[in-house]
Coordinates of C-alpha atoms in Angstrom, one line a residue:
Chain A
X1 CA -8.5 -18.8 -10.1
X2 CA -5.8 -19.8 -12.2
X3 CA -2.8 -17.4 -10.8
X4 CA 0.0 -16.1 -12.9
X5 CA 0.9 -18.0 -15.7
X6 CA 4.3 -16.9 -17.6
X7 CA 6.1 -19.2 -21.4
X8 CA 8.2 -19.8 -21.8
X9 CA 9.3 -21.5 -18.9
X10 CA 12.4 -21.9 -20.0
X11 CA 14.8 -20.3 -22.7
X12 CA 18.0 -20.6 -24.5
X13 CA 19.6 -17.8 -26.9
X14 CA 22.4 -16.8 -27.9
X15 CA 23.9 -13.4 -28.1
X16 CA 22.2 -10.8 -30.2
X17 CA 19.1 -12.6 -31.0
X18 CA 16.3 -11.1 -29.4
X19 CA 13.5 -13.5 -27.1
X20 CA 9.6 -13.0 -26.6
X21 CA 8.4 -13.4 -22.7
X22 CA 4.4 -13.4 -22.6
X23 CA 2.4 -13.6 -19.7
X24 CA -1.0 -14.0 -18.6
X25 CA -2.7 -12.9 -15.4
X26 CA -5.4 -13.4 -13.6
X27 CA -8.8 -12.9 -15.2
X28 CA -10.1 -9.7 -14.5
X29 CA -6.4 -8.1 -13.5
X30 CA -5.2 -5.2 -15.6
X31 CA -2.1 -4.3 -14.4
X32 CA 0.6 -5.9 -15.3
X33 CA 4.4 -6.2 -14.4
X34 CA 7.9 -6.6 -15.2
X35 CA 10.3 -8.2 -13.8
X36 CA 14.1 -9.5 -13.6
X37 CA 15.7 -11.3 -10.8
X38 CA 19.7 -11.8 -11.1
X39 CA 22.0 -13.3 -8.7
X40 CA 24.1 -9.5 -8.9
X41 CA 20.9 -7.3 -9.2
X42 CA 18.4 -8.7 -7.0
X43 CA 15.0 -8.2 -8.3
X44 CA 14.6 -5.2 -10.5
X45 CA 11.4 -3.2 -11.6
X46 CA 11.3 -3.4 -15.7
X47 CA 7.7 -1.8 -16.5
X48 CA 4.3 -1.5 -15.8
X49 CA 0.9 -1.9 -17.8
X50 CA -2.2 -1.2 -17.0
X51 CA -5.7 -1.3 -19.7
X52 CA -2.4 -1.4 -22.7
X53 CA -0.9 1.4 -21.7
X54 CA 3.2 1.8 -20.2
X55 CA 1.5 3.2 -16.7
X56 CA 5.5 3.5 -15.5
X57 CA 9.0 2.0 -16.1
X58 CA 11.9 1.6 -15.1
X59 CA 15.7 1.6 -15.1
X60 CA 16.4 -0.4 -17.8
X61 CA 18.1 0.4 -22.1
X62 CA 15.4 0.4 -24.5
X63 CA 16.1 -3.3 -25.9
X64 CA 13.8 -4.2 -23.5
X65 CA 9.5 -3.5 -24.2
X66 CA 6.5 -4.6 -23.9
X67 CA 3.0 -4.7 -24.4
X68 CA -0.2 -5.4 -23.5
X69 CA -3.3 -7.0 -25.4
X70 CA -7.0 -6.4 -24.7
X71 CA -8.2 -8.9 -22.1
X72 CA -4.3 -8.0 -20.3
X73 CA -2.5 -10.1 -21.7
X74 CA 1.2 -9.1 -21.6
X75 CA 4.8 -9.3 -23.8
X76 CA 8.1 -8.1 -23.6
X77 CA 10.4 -8.2 -26.0
X78 CA 14.1 -8.4 -25.9
X79 CA 16.6 -7.3 -29.0
X80 CA 20.1 -7.8 -28.8
X81 CA 20.5 -10.0 -26.1
X82 CA 23.4 -9.9 -24.8
X83 CA 25.4 -11.9 -21.6
X84 CA 23.7 -10.8 -18.2
X85 CA 20.5 -10.5 -19.8
X86 CA 20.6 -13.7 -18.1
X87 CA 17.7 -14.0 -16.1
X88 CA 14.9 -14.7 -14.3
X89 CA 11.9 -12.8 -16.1
X90 CA 8.8 -12.8 -14.0
X91 CA 5.8 -11.5 -14.2
X92 CA 3.1 -9.1 -11.7
X93 CA -0.8 -9.2 -11.7
X94 CA -2.7 -6.5 -9.7
X95 CA -6.1 -5.8 -8.9
X96 CA -4.7 -2.9 -7.2
X97 CA -5.6 0.6 -9.7
X98 CA -9.4 -0.9 -10.2
X99 CA -9.8 0.3 -6.6
X100 CA -11.4 -1.2 -3.5
X101 CA -7.9 -2.8 -3.3
X102 CA -4.8 -3.6 -1.7
X103 CA -2.0 -1.7 -3.6
X104 CA 1.3 -3.5 -3.0
X105 CA 0.0 -6.4 -3.9
X106 CA 1.2 -9.0 -6.6
X107 CA 0.9 -12.0 -7.7
X108 CA 3.6 -13.0 -9.2
X109 CA 3.9 -16.1 -11.9
X110 CA 6.8 -18.9 -11.5
X111 CA 9.0 -16.7 -14.2
X112 CA 11.2 -17.9 -17.6
X113 CA 14.5 -18.2 -17.0
X114 CA 16.1 -16.9 -20.0
X115 CA 19.9 -17.9 -20.6
X116 CA 22.4 -16.4 -23.3
X117 CA 25.4 -17.9 -24.6
Chain B
X1 CA 11.5 6.6 -2.3
X2 CA 11.8 5.4 1.1
X3 CA 15.0 2.8 0.6
X4 CA 14.5 -0.2 3.1
X5 CA 17.7 -2.1 5.7
X6 CA 17.1 -5.4 6.9
X7 CA 19.6 -7.7 7.4
X8 CA 20.7 -10.4 4.9
X9 CA 20.2 -13.3 6.7
X10 CA 18.5 -15.1 10.1
X11 CA 18.3 -18.6 11.4
X12 CA 15.1 -19.4 13.8
X13 CA 14.2 -22.9 14.8
X14 CA 11.6 -24.9 14.3
X15 CA 8.5 -24.1 16.2
X16 CA 10.5 -20.3 17.1
X17 CA 8.1 -16.9 16.8
X18 CA 10.0 -14.8 14.1
X19 CA 10.5 -10.8 13.7
X20 CA 12.3 -9.5 11.1
X21 CA 12.9 -5.7 12.2
X22 CA 13.4 -3.7 8.6
X23 CA 14.1 0.1 8.5
X24 CA 13.3 2.5 5.7
X25 CA 13.7 6.1 7.7
X26 CA 12.6 8.4 4.8
X27 CA 9.5 6.7 4.6
X28 CA 6.9 9.9 3.4
X29 CA 3.6 10.0 4.0
X30 CA 1.8 8.2 1.6
X31 CA 3.9 5.2 1.4
X32 CA 2.9 1.7 3.3
X33 CA 4.8 -0.7 4.1
X34 CA 4.4 -4.7 2.3
X35 CA 6.1 -7.5 3.0
X36 CA 7.1 -10.7 0.6
X37 CA 8.5 -14.1 0.7
X38 CA 10.2 -16.0 -2.5
X39 CA 11.4 -19.8 -2.8
X40 CA 14.1 -20.7 -4.6
X41 CA 12.8 -20.7 -8.1
X42 CA 9.7 -18.7 -7.4
X43 CA 8.1 -15.8 -8.0
X44 CA 7.7 -14.0 -4.4
X45 CA 4.9 -14.4 -2.9
X46 CA 2.6 -11.5 -0.4
X47 CA 2.4 -11.8 2.9
X48 CA 0.9 -8.4 4.3
X49 CA 0.6 -4.7 3.8
X50 CA 0.0 -1.9 6.6
X51 CA 0.1 1.5 7.7
X52 CA 0.5 1.9 11.1
X53 CA 0.5 0.7 14.4
X54 CA -0.2 -3.3 14.0
X55 CA -1.4 -5.7 11.3
X56 CA -2.7 -9.2 11.4
X57 CA -3.0 -12.2 8.8
X58 CA -3.0 -15.6 9.4
X59 CA 0.2 -16.2 8.0
X60 CA 2.1 -13.2 10.1
X61 CA 1.4 -9.6 12.0
X62 CA 3.6 -6.4 10.7
X63 CA 4.4 -3.9 13.8
X64 CA 4.4 -0.3 12.9
X65 CA 5.6 2.3 15.4
X66 CA 4.3 5.7 15.5
X67 CA 6.9 7.7 13.6
X68 CA 6.8 5.0 11.0
X69 CA 10.7 4.8 10.0
X70 CA 10.8 0.8 10.9
X71 CA 8.6 -2.0 10.9
X72 CA 8.7 -5.5 12.2
X73 CA 7.4 -8.6 10.3
X74 CA 6.5 -11.6 13.3
X75 CA 6.1 -14.8 12.0
X76 CA 4.9 -17.3 14.8
X77 CA 5.8 -20.6 15.6
X78 CA 8.1 -21.2 11.9
X79 CA 8.7 -24.7 10.0
X80 CA 10.9 -25.9 7.6
X81 CA 8.4 -24.6 4.9
X82 CA 9.5 -20.9 5.6
X83 CA 13.1 -20.9 5.4
X84 CA 13.3 -18.5 2.6
X85 CA 13.7 -15.1 1.8
X86 CA 11.8 -11.9 3.1
X87 CA 11.7 -8.7 1.8
X88 CA 10.1 -5.2 3.7
X89 CA 9.4 -2.8 0.6
X90 CA 8.4 0.5 1.0
X91 CA 5.6 1.4 -1.0
X92 CA 3.9 4.2 -2.8
X93 CA -0.1 5.6 -2.8
X94 CA -1.2 5.9 -6.3
X95 CA 2.6 3.5 -7.8
X96 CA 2.3 -0.3 -9.1
X97 CA 6.3 -0.7 -9.1
X98 CA 8.1 -2.5 -6.7
X99 CA 11.2 -2.5 -4.9
X100 CA 13.0 -5.4 -3.3
X101 CA 16.5 -5.0 -1.7
X102 CA 18.6 -7.3 -0.9
X103 CA 15.8 -9.0 1.9
X104 CA 15.8 -11.3 4.3
X105 CA 17.5 -14.9 4.6
X106 CA 15.6 -17.0 7.1
X107 CA 16.9 -20.5 7.7
X108 CA 14.0 -22.3 10.1
X109 CA 16.3 -25.4 11.8
X110 CA 14.8 -28.4 12.9

């Protein structure tokens, strides 16, 4: 089974621009979560989508948004980029919420490294 | 959600057993303990999860005492490829949002 894929892997943007990152979950997984990882703040939860609905949201400003499509693929968007948005953005998919699964077991993709200049 | 505390770093020689302890004093009845491993520039990888007593899989063992206020991840006979950051998480039943702490950076020395 193919793992979680994220595109693009690397991205360089300028302050003020916006960016869209894409995530394809493992086949059959309907839950997709997004995380931001920086050296200073570590790994932080952004939001989770399940069956096209946002189910959980972390403590990030409204510039960070996401969506999920009917095929469970997800995108996250960051508008008006700031230098502090430079980070590794990780997507994770999970079976949890679909019954009979180990909760807390998420499968992470390789991440998209975003650099804001 | 219960905060977790674990050592910032540990060193071990190849072939030794490594035990990483995590404290979670405010764990609730419906919380599980989960451990992840992360290599540089990669996403975290699920290792093991438990509720109480002992859980073992092909990679590690997890020991949880009766009061559940701490847990210990045991890695048998580590190799150089086990050098990574290990995260202890408390996961609430019904929730799928993970809160990662600072983790323990394990360095395996030849």
